[in-house]
Amino acid sequence: MLYTKKGKLGFVRKTAKNDVRTKTHLRSARRRRVCLVPRRSHSHRPTSCNMSDDEMEDYGFEYSDDEDDGDDEEADIENQYYNSKALVEAGNHAGALAGFAQVVSMEPEQGEWGFKSLKQIVKLHFSSGAREEMMRSYRTLLSYVKSSVTKNKSEKTINSILNCVGASDDATLLREFYQTTLLTLKEAKNDRLWFKTNLKLCKMFFEQKDFTRVSRISAELYAFCQTEHGGVDQKKGTQLLEVYAIEIQVFTETKNNKKLKQLYHKALAVTSAIPHPYILGTIRECGGKMHMADRNFPQAASDFFESFKNYDEAGQPRRVQSLKYMVLANMLMQSDVNPFDAQEARPFRTDPEVVAMTSLVSAYQKNDVTQFELLLKKHESAIMADPFVAEYVNDLLKNIRTQVLIAVIKPYTRVKISFIATELKIDKKDVQDLLVSLILNGKILAKIDQVKDVLETTTTSPSDANAEGAPKDVYQGLEGWANAIQTQLGNHFMQI
C-alpha cells in the first residue's frame, strides 16, 4: 500500500505595500513531498553488512520533488492580479487595466481571479468616463455569476459596483446598467440580489421624480413578497417594509395623504420583520409629515422623535433633519417642554443646523415676537431653505402673535386696533385677520367696531364663560359669525 504525505501550497499574500511574493518565493516556501514506500519484506532483506551509504540512510523512504504545474499557473495569475492592483494604488490606471486584462486571459476557464479583475476593470472604466468599455466589461463579469463564482461573492461584488455606478448623474447609463443586471440575475435565479437591485432602481426613479416607474417596479416587488395564494409571506416581512418605505415616500412627495395613511398603518402593523433602522426612520419621518398636514402636532412630534432615534442608530445624517422637524412640531403644539431636554437630543444642541431652531424655541417660549422675527431673518438660509419648515413658519408666527395679542388686550375692554398693530409690528389688516380668527375660534370674547377701528372685549374671559355655559349656547356662536361677517363687509366697503 502507498501512503503519500503532500505539502500544502498556501495563498500568495502581500508582505508590504506594493510588494508581492513572487513565484521564486513560492517555490522556496513549498514543502517537499515525501512518499512512504515499503522497500521489501524482512525475509528478502540482504544479509550482507556491506551496505552502501545511500542504502543505510534511506531507511525505506523515497523522496519526491515533483512540481505541480497547476499550482504554478495559479500563483502566476494571483501575482499578476496583485501587481495590477499595486499599479492602481500608484495611479498608473492604463498599466493596471492592461494587467487586469492579462489576468482574465491567463485563466484557462472562468474563475475567481478573472472575476475580481473584471470588477476592477469596470470601476476603472467608470472613473475614467469610458462608458461603453465599462458596460462591455460589466457584461463579461455578469457571465461569471451563473456558475463560476458563489452567490455570496457575486452579491458582494455586484453590490459594490452598484454603489459605485449608482452615484452617476447619467440617467441613460444607469437605466441600461440596472436593466442589464436585473436580466442576468433573473436568469441566474438570484432572487435576493434581484430584489436589492430593483430597490436601488426604485430609489433612482424616485430621485428623478419618475413616480410611474416607481409604482411599476413596486408592484413587482410586492408580488415577490407574496405567497402563491396571494397573501403576505411572513418570511419576507423585512423586504415588505422596504417596499412600503419607498411607496410611503412617493405618497408623501405627491401629498396623497389618503393612501399614505393606509400604507403607514400597514407598515406599523408588520411584526415579522427585523428591518434596518434607516427603513424605520424613513417610515416614521413620512408619518410625522402626514400628521403635520392633519394638524396633529403631538403625534407628529412623537413620530419625528422616533425617526430621529432610528436615523441616529443607523448613523444617518438625516437624524438632524428629523430633530429640526420635532422641534417645529413641539412649537406648533405650543408645548412648554424643551425638546432638547431629551437625553438622545442633547448632544445635538450645538449642531450648526440645529442652533437656529434652538434659538427660535427660546424666543417662542418667551413670546418674544420681536426676537423671533429677528432670528428668522438672521437664520433665513438655515430655516427657510428647507421647504417643509418654511411651509409652517407662518403658523409659528401666528401662534406667537396670538399669545402676544392676548397679553396686550387683557387689561382693556376697548383697545385701538392701531395700538395692537404697533405692539405686534404688523399691518392693521393682518391684526384684523388675526382678531377675526381668534373670535371665531372662541379664544377671545370680543367684537370689532369697524367704524371706530376699536376692539371691544367683554369682561368675561373665555374660560369663565365656559364655566357659565354661555359659549355653549348656539346664539353665542351665531354672534361670533355675525361679528366676523360685519368686519369683512366693513373692509370691503372701505376698499370701495
C-alpha positions as semicolon CSV with decimal commas, in nm:
position;residue;x (nm);y (nm);z (nm)
1;M;0,000;0,000;0,000
2;L;0,125;0,354;-0,091
3;Y;0,100;0,640;0,155
4;T;0,175;0,996;0,040
5;K;0,239;1,296;0,260
6;K;0,170;1,603;0,045
7;G;0,292;1,952;0,113
8;K;0,033;2,235;0,120
9;L;0,063;2,534;-0,109
10;G;-0,058;2,847;0,069
11;F;-0,216;3,154;-0,091
12;V;0,005;3,441;-0,200
13;R;-0,001;3,731;0,042
14;K;0,127;4,086;0,021
15;T;0,416;4,136;0,265
16;A;0,425;4,513;0,232
17;K;0,271;4,789;0,025
18;N;0,338;4,730;-0,346
19;D;0,550;4,427;-0,254
20;V;0,417;4,091;-0,372
21;R;0,559;3,746;-0,310
22;T;0,689;3,612;-0,639
23;K;0,694;3,269;-0,792
24;T;1,051;3,213;-0,668
25;H;0,948;3,286;-0,310
26;L;0,657;3,050;-0,351
27;R;0,877;2,767;-0,466
28;S;1,118;2,813;-0,179
29;A;0,822;2,810;0,063
30;R;0,675;2,488;-0,079
31;R;0,725;2,183;0,139
32;R;0,897;1,883;-0,008
33;R;0,661;1,597;-0,075
34;V;0,760;1,267;0,084
35;C;0,639;0,928;-0,040
36;L;0,646;0,642;0,214
37;V;0,708;0,318;0,022
38;P;0,783;-0,023;0,189
39;R;1,110;-0,137;0,030
40;R;1,070;-0,509;0,072
41;S;0,975;-0,759;0,338
42;H;1,214;-0,874;0,614
43;S;1,252;-1,213;0,453
44;H;1,403;-1,059;0,141
45;R;1,633;-0,817;0,319
46;P;2,002;-0,854;0,219
47;T;2,213;-1,024;0,484
48;S;2,537;-0,864;0,382
49;C;2,672;-0,592;0,608
50;N;2,843;-0,416;0,318
51;M;2,551;-0,178;0,254
52;S;2,612;0,144;0,061
53;D;2,585;0,480;0,237
54;D;2,269;0,559;0,034
55;E;2,101;0,238;0,144
56;M;2,195;0,296;0,507
57;E;2,050;0,649;0,509
58;D;1,738;0,567;0,306
59;Y;1,551;0,377;0,578
60;G;1,287;0,267;0,328
61;F;1,174;0,617;0,216
62;E;1,171;0,759;-0,134
63;Y;1,173;1,138;-0,179
64;S;0,980;1,318;-0,448
65;D;1,038;1,681;-0,561
66;D;0,761;1,691;-0,822
67;E;0,636;2,033;-0,928
68;D;0,264;2,098;-0,969
69;D;0,224;2,295;-1,290
70;G;-0,134;2,384;-1,195
71;D;-0,019;2,546;-0,871
72;D;0,250;2,743;-1,054
73;E;-0,004;2,871;-1,304
74;E;-0,245;2,980;-1,030
75;A;0,040;3,154;-0,846
76;D;0,131;3,344;-1,163
77;I;-0,232;3,459;-1,206
78;E;-0,255;3,565;-0,845
79;N;0,074;3,757;-0,860
80;Q;-0,039;3,931;-1,176
81;Y;-0,364;4,041;-1,005
82;Y;-0,187;4,190;-0,702
83;N;0,079;4,358;-0,918
84;S;-0,202;4,519;-1,120
85;K;-0,375;4,630;-0,802
86;A;-0,049;4,790;-0,688
87;L;-0,046;4,988;-1,013
88;V;-0,395;5,122;-0,929
89;E;-0,268;5,244;-0,594
90;A;0,030;5,403;-0,769
91;G;-0,204;5,589;-1,007
92;N;-0,099;5,401;-1,323
93;H;-0,451;5,320;-1,444
94;A;-0,353;5,232;-1,802
95;G;-0,097;4,978;-1,678
96;A;-0,348;4,842;-1,427
97;L;-0,613;4,791;-1,696
98;A;-0,364;4,600;-1,913
99;G;-0,258;4,390;-1,612
100;F;-0,614;4,300;-1,510
101;A;-0,699;4,212;-1,871
102;Q;-0,398;3,978;-1,873
103;V;-0,529;3,807;-1,556
104;V;-0,859;3,735;-1,734
105;S;-0,679;3,590;-2,038
106;M;-0,439;3,382;-1,824
107;E;-0,719;3,180;-1,662
108;P;-0,792;2,863;-1,859
109;E;-1,158;2,890;-1,755
110;Q;-1,370;3,148;-1,574
111;G;-1,258;3,170;-1,212
112;E;-1,221;3,386;-0,905
113;W;-0,921;3,594;-1,018
114;G;-1,078;3,681;-1,350
115;F;-1,398;3,784;-1,169
116;K;-1,202;4,010;-0,931
117;S;-1,006;4,159;-1,219
118;L;-1,321;4,239;-1,417
119;K;-1,460;4,418;-1,111
120;Q;-1,151;4,640;-1,105
121;I;-1,170;4,696;-1,481
122;V;-1,536;4,808;-1,457
123;K;-1,457;5,056;-1,181
124;L;-1,152;5,195;-1,364
125;H;-1,350;5,246;-1,686
126;F;-1,629;5,416;-1,489
127;S;-1,391;5,655;-1,313
128;S;-1,228;5,746;-1,647
129;G;-1,565;5,803;-1,817
130;A;-1,528;5,517;-2,069
131;R;-1,895;5,414;-2,055
132;E;-1,902;5,171;-2,349
133;E;-1,591;4,985;-2,233
134;M;-1,736;4,973;-1,881
135;M;-2,063;4,814;-1,998
136;R;-1,874;4,565;-2,216
137;S;-1,657;4,455;-1,923
138;Y;-1,959;4,450;-1,691
139;R;-2,149;4,212;-1,922
140;T;-1,844;3,982;-1,922
141;L;-1,835;3,997;-1,541
142;L;-2,205;3,905;-1,520
143;S;-2,137;3,591;-1,724
144;Y;-1,935;3,464;-1,424
145;V;-2,236;3,493;-1,192
146;K;-2,426;3,194;-1,327
147;S;-2,171;2,923;-1,241
148;S;-1,815;3,047;-1,191
149;V;-1,845;3,217;-0,851
150;T;-2,057;3,165;-0,540
151;K;-2,373;3,366;-0,472
152;N;-2,215;3,543;-0,176
153;K;-1,914;3,659;-0,378
154;S;-2,128;3,768;-0,671
155;E;-2,365;3,962;-0,440
156;K;-2,078;4,139;-0,265
157;T;-1,910;4,235;-0,593
158;I;-2,225;4,346;-0,776
159;N;-2,342;4,548;-0,474
160;S;-2,004;4,720;-0,466
161;I;-2,031;4,808;-0,837
162;L;-2,394;4,920;-0,799
163;N;-2,296;5,157;-0,518
164;C;-2,009;5,294;-0,727
165;V;-2,200;5,341;-1,055
166;G;-2,522;5,446;-0,876
167;A;-2,358;5,781;-0,792
168;S;-2,358;5,876;-1,161
169;D;-2,583;6,154;-1,296
170;D;-2,614;5,983;-1,634
171;A;-2,974;5,853;-1,626
172;T;-2,936;5,664;-1,956
173;L;-2,628;5,479;-1,833
174;L;-2,793;5,393;-1,501
175;R;-3,107;5,262;-1,673
176;E;-2,901;5,037;-1,904
177;F;-2,680;4,930;-1,616
178;Y;-2,969;4,826;-1,389
179;Q;-3,164;4,655;-1,667
180;T;-2,859;4,451;-1,771
181;T;-2,802;4,348;-1,408
182;L;-3,165;4,250;-1,348
183;L;-3,184;4,038;-1,664
184;T;-2,874;3,840;-1,562
185;L;-2,989;3,795;-1,202
186;K;-3,328;3,670;-1,316
187;E;-3,161;3,409;-1,538
188;A;-2,928;3,311;-1,253
189;K;-3,229;3,289;-1,015
190;N;-3,054;3,505;-0,757
191;D;-3,374;3,639;-0,600
192;R;-3,213;3,821;-0,310
193;L;-2,980;4,029;-0,525
194;W;-3,258;4,080;-0,784
195;F;-3,474;4,232;-0,508
196;K;-3,196;4,461;-0,381
197;T;-3,113;4,579;-0,732
198;N;-3,479;4,659;-0,801
199;L;-3,491;4,862;-0,478
200;K;-3,190;5,064;-0,592
201;L;-3,360;5,120;-0,927
202;C;-3,673;5,236;-0,743
203;K;-3,471;5,488;-0,544
204;M;-3,311;5,618;-0,862
205;F;-3,651;5,675;-1,027
206;F;-3,779;5,834;-0,704
207;E;-3,494;6,085;-0,704
208;Q;-3,578;6,162;-1,067
209;K;-3,945;6,201;-0,960
210;D;-4,048;5,937;-1,213
211;F;-4,322;5,803;-0,984
212;T;-4,494;5,599;-1,259
213;R;-4,190;5,373;-1,296
214;V;-4,152;5,353;-0,918
215;S;-4,510;5,222;-0,892
216;R;-4,449;4,970;-1,171
217;I;-4,138;4,828;-1,001
218;S;-4,309;4,835;-0,660
219;A;-4,583;4,612;-0,800
220;E;-4,318;4,351;-0,896
221;L;-4,160;4,375;-0,552
222;Y;-4,499;4,331;-0,382
223;A;-4,552;4,015;-0,588
224;F;-4,211;3,891;-0,469
225;C;-4,323;3,936;-0,105
226;Q;-4,643;3,733;-0,151
227;T;-4,717;3,364;-0,121
228;E;-4,855;3,150;-0,405
229;H;-5,206;3,216;-0,274
230;G;-5,164;3,597;-0,285
231;G;-5,117;3,652;0,089
232;V;-4,824;3,823;0,260
233;D;-4,524;3,592;0,301
234;Q;-4,436;3,629;0,670
235;K;-4,079;3,521;0,597
236;K;-4,033;3,829;0,379
237;G;-4,155;4,091;0,627
238;T;-3,826;4,282;0,615
239;Q;-3,838;4,309;0,235
240;L;-4,203;4,413;0,252
241;L;-4,118;4,702;0,485
242;E;-3,852;4,821;0,239
243;V;-4,115;4,834;-0,038
244;Y;-4,355;5,015;0,196
245;A;-4,084;5,271;0,273
246;I;-4,038;5,351;-0,098
247;E;-4,411;5,391;-0,163
248;I;-4,464;5,594;0,155
249;Q;-4,202;5,840;0,031
250;V;-4,382;5,864;-0,305
251;F;-4,718;5,937;-0,137
252;T;-4,550;6,194;0,089
253;E;-4,393;6,367;-0,209
254;T;-4,719;6,369;-0,406
255;K;-4,918;6,470;-0,091
256;N;-5,154;6,176;-0,133
257;N;-5,248;6,163;0,236
258;K;-5,529;5,912;0,192
259;K;-5,305;5,637;0,052
260;L;-5,022;5,747;0,279
261;K;-5,232;5,684;0,590
262;Q;-5,334;5,338;0,471
263;L;-4,979;5,236;0,390
264;Y;-4,836;5,395;0,706
265;H;-5,065;5,192;0,932
266;K;-4,989;4,876;0,730
267;A;-4,617;4,933;0,780
268;L;-4,654;4,977;1,156
269;A;-4,862;4,656;1,170
270;V;-4,578;4,441;1,025
271;T;-4,434;4,242;1,314
272;S;-4,246;3,964;1,133
273;A;-3,959;4,187;1,025
274;I;-3,620;4,294;1,154
275;P;-3,566;4,597;0,932
276;H;-3,268;4,827;0,912
277;P;-3,310;5,135;1,138
278;Y;-3,285;5,355;0,829
279;I;-3,606;5,199;0,689
280;L;-3,792;5,258;1,016
281;G;-3,659;5,614;1,028
282;T;-3,792;5,682;0,677
283;I;-4,137;5,544;0,761
284;R;-4,158;5,744;1,084
285;E;-4,039;6,065;0,918
286;C;-4,306;6,038;0,648
287;G;-4,563;5,957;0,919
288;G;-4,465;6,273;1,104
289;K;-4,516;6,482;0,789
290;M;-4,855;6,317;0,741
291;H;-4,961;6,411;1,094
292;M;-4,835;6,765;1,043
293;A;-5,060;6,800;0,737
294;D;-5,352;6,685;0,956
295;R;-5,255;6,942;1,221
296;N;-5,200;6,658;1,467
297;F;-4,883;6,813;1,608
298;P;-4,841;6,592;1,921
299;Q;-4,841;6,273;1,712
300;A;-4,614;6,438;1,455
301;A;-4,362;6,528;1,727
302;S;-4,369;6,168;1,852
303;D;-4,307;6,026;1,503
304;F;-4,024;6,271;1,430
305;F;-3,857;6,175;1,758
306;E;-3,880;5,804;1,669
307;S;-3,741;5,886;1,325
308;F;-3,453;6,078;1,483
309;K;-3,364;5,784;1,710
310;N;-3,368;5,535;1,422
311;Y;-3,157;5,758;1,197
312;D;-2,918;5,811;1,486
313;E;-2,886;5,435;1,536
314;A;-2,817;5,392;1,164
315;G;-2,562;5,676;1,168
316;Q;-2,757;5,870;0,905
317;P;-2,711;6,250;0,863
318;R;-3,089;6,281;0,823
319;R;-3,120;6,249;1,201
320;V;-3,052;6,624;1,230
321;Q;-3,334;6,697;0,986
322;S;-3,578;6,484;1,188
323;L;-3,467;6,663;1,504
324;K;-3,545;7,000;1,343
325;Y;-3,891;6,875;1,246
326;M;-3,952;6,752;1,601
327;V;-3,866;7,099;1,735
328;L;-4,103;7,253;1,479
329;A;-4,388;7,022;1,584
330;N;-4,325;7,099;1,953
331;M;-4,353;7,472;1,892
332;L;-4,670;7,431;1,684
333;M;-4,837;7,228;1,959
334;Q;-4,742;7,512;2,196
335;S;-4,567;7,279;2,435
336;D;-4,368;7,420;2,725
337;V;-4,133;7,119;2,715
338;N;-3,792;7,186;2,563
339;P;-3,729;6,903;2,313
340;F;-3,354;6,924;2,375
341;D;-3,403;6,811;2,733
342;A;-3,426;6,454;2,597
343;Q;-3,106;6,258;2,651
344;E;-3,086;6,148;2,285
345;A;-3,125;6,505;2,153
346;R;-2,896;6,682;2,399
347;P;-2,565;6,615;2,213
348;F;-2,707;6,785;1,902
349;R;-2,795;7,110;2,076
350;T;-2,483;7,283;1,934
351;D;-2,507;7,135;1,586
352;P;-2,485;7,422;1,329
353;E;-2,810;7,313;1,161
354;V;-2,993;7,293;1,493
355;V;-2,866;7,613;1,657
356;A;-3,114;7,824;1,457
357;M;-3,406;7,611;1,580
358;T;-3,287;7,614;1,943
359;S;-3,274;7,995;1,943
360;L;-3,625;8,003;1,793
361;V;-3,752;7,777;2,073
362;S;-3,616;8,015;2,337
363;A;-3,783;8,322;2,181
364;Y;-4,103;8,127;2,116
365;Q;-4,139;8,013;2,476
366;K;-4,086;8,371;2,596
367;N;-4,346;8,503;2,347
368;D;-4,081;8,748;2,227
369;V;-4,217;8,818;1,879
370;T;-3,951;9,081;1,800
371;Q;-3,664;8,844;1,881
372;F;-3,841;8,562;1,698
373;E;-3,867;8,763;1,375
374;L;-3,506;8,881;1,405
375;L;-3,391;8,520;1,438
376;L;-3,593;8,421;1,132
377;K;-3,411;8,686;0,929
378;K;-3,071;8,601;1,077
379;H;-3,101;8,226;1,010
380;E;-3,308;8,255;0,694
381;S;-3,077;8,029;0,492
382;A;-3,080;7,757;0,758
383;I;-3,455;7,770;0,825
384;M;-3,628;7,881;0,507
385;A;-3,404;7,667;0,281
386;D;-3,597;7,360;0,398
387;P;-3,934;7,370;0,213
388;F;-4,105;7,165;0,485
389;V;-4,001;7,403;0,766
390;A;-4,077;7,710;0,553
391;E;-4,431;7,579;0,500
392;Y;-4,505;7,613;0,873
393;V;-4,318;7,935;0,956
394;N;-4,635;8,143;0,910
395;D;-4,815;7,914;1,156
396;L;-4,539;7,974;1,410
397;L;-4,566;8,350;1,363
398;K;-4,943;8,333;1,401
399;N;-4,910;8,137;1,726
400;I;-4,660;8,372;1,884
401;R;-4,852;8,682;1,769
402;T;-5,168;8,531;1,914
403;Q;-5,005;8,493;2,254
404;V;-4,874;8,849;2,243
405;L;-5,210;8,987;2,124
406;I;-5,399;8,816;2,408
407;A;-5,150;8,959;2,658
408;V;-5,186;9,310;2,508
409;I;-5,568;9,326;2,516
410;K;-5,611;9,151;2,851
411;P;-5,620;9,470;3,070
412;Y;-5,862;9,655;2,840
413;T;-6,229;9,644;2,744
414;R;-6,173;9,877;2,447
415;V;-5,847;9,897;2,258
416;K;-5,747;10,062;1,931
417;I;-5,653;9,819;1,653
418;S;-5,374;10,056;1,551
419;F;-5,226;10,018;1,902
420;I;-5,228;9,637;1,868
421;A;-5,063;9,668;1,526
422;T;-4,787;9,882;1,677
423;E;-4,724;9,630;1,955
424;L;-4,711;9,337;1,712
425;K;-4,523;9,534;1,445
426;I;-4,759;9,423;1,169
427;D;-5,019;9,591;0,945
428;K;-5,367;9,672;1,070
429;K;-5,517;9,437;0,812
430;D;-5,309;9,147;0,950
431;V;-5,426;9,238;1,301
432;Q;-5,791;9,234;1,191
433;D;-5,747;8,893;1,024
434;L;-5,588;8,760;1,340
435;L;-5,865;8,902;1,559
436;V;-6,136;8,751;1,337
437;S;-5,968;8,412;1,362
438;L;-5,947;8,434;1,743
439;I;-6,311;8,545;1,776
440;L;-6,436;8,262;1,553
441;N;-6,230;8,005;1,744
442;G;-6,363;8,132;2,075
443;K;-6,019;8,223;2,208
444;I;-6,135;8,576;2,286
445;L;-6,485;8,717;2,351
446;A;-6,492;9,043;2,161
447;K;-6,628;9,228;1,863
448;I;-6,470;9,470;1,620
449;D;-6,608;9,820;1,568
450;Q;-6,500;9,877;1,212
451;V;-6,610;10,243;1,204
452;K;-6,420;10,347;1,517
453;D;-6,135;10,099;1,448
454;V;-6,173;9,960;1,801
455;L;-6,180;9,612;1,952
456;E;-6,441;9,580;2,227
457;T;-6,390;9,295;2,470
458;T;-6,625;9,160;2,736
459;T;-6,530;9,143;3,100
460;T;-6,580;8,765;3,091
461;S;-6,286;8,553;2,983
462;P;-6,343;8,251;2,759
463;S;-6,268;8,015;3,047
464;D;-6,520;8,187;3,276
465;A;-6,778;8,192;3,001
466;N;-6,736;7,821;2,951
467;A;-6,798;7,769;3,322
468;E;-7,125;7,961;3,300
469;G;-7,228;7,778;2,988
470;A;-7,267;8,094;2,777
471;P;-7,044;7,994;2,480
472;K;-7,222;7,662;2,469
473;D;-7,533;7,843;2,360
474;V;-7,585;7,841;1,986
475;Y;-7,657;8,215;1,985
476;Q;-7,308;8,287;2,110
477;G;-7,165;8,112;1,806
478;L;-7,400;8,299;1,574
479;E;-7,296;8,627;1,726
480;G;-6,932;8,547;1,658
481;W;-7,009;8,470;1,295
482;A;-7,211;8,791;1,264
483;N;-6,925;9,000;1,402
484;A;-6,679;8,835;1,165
485;I;-6,905;8,893;0,862
486;Q;-6,960;9,254;0,967
487;T;-6,584;9,304;0,987
488;Q;-6,523;9,154;0,645
489;L;-6,801;9,366;0,488
490;G;-6,657;9,675;0,652
491;N;-6,317;9,600;0,495
492;H;-6,482;9,553;0,159
493;F;-6,671;9,886;0,171
494;M;-6,364;10,071;0,288
495;Q;-6,174;9,945;-0,018
496;I;-6,462;10,070;-0,242
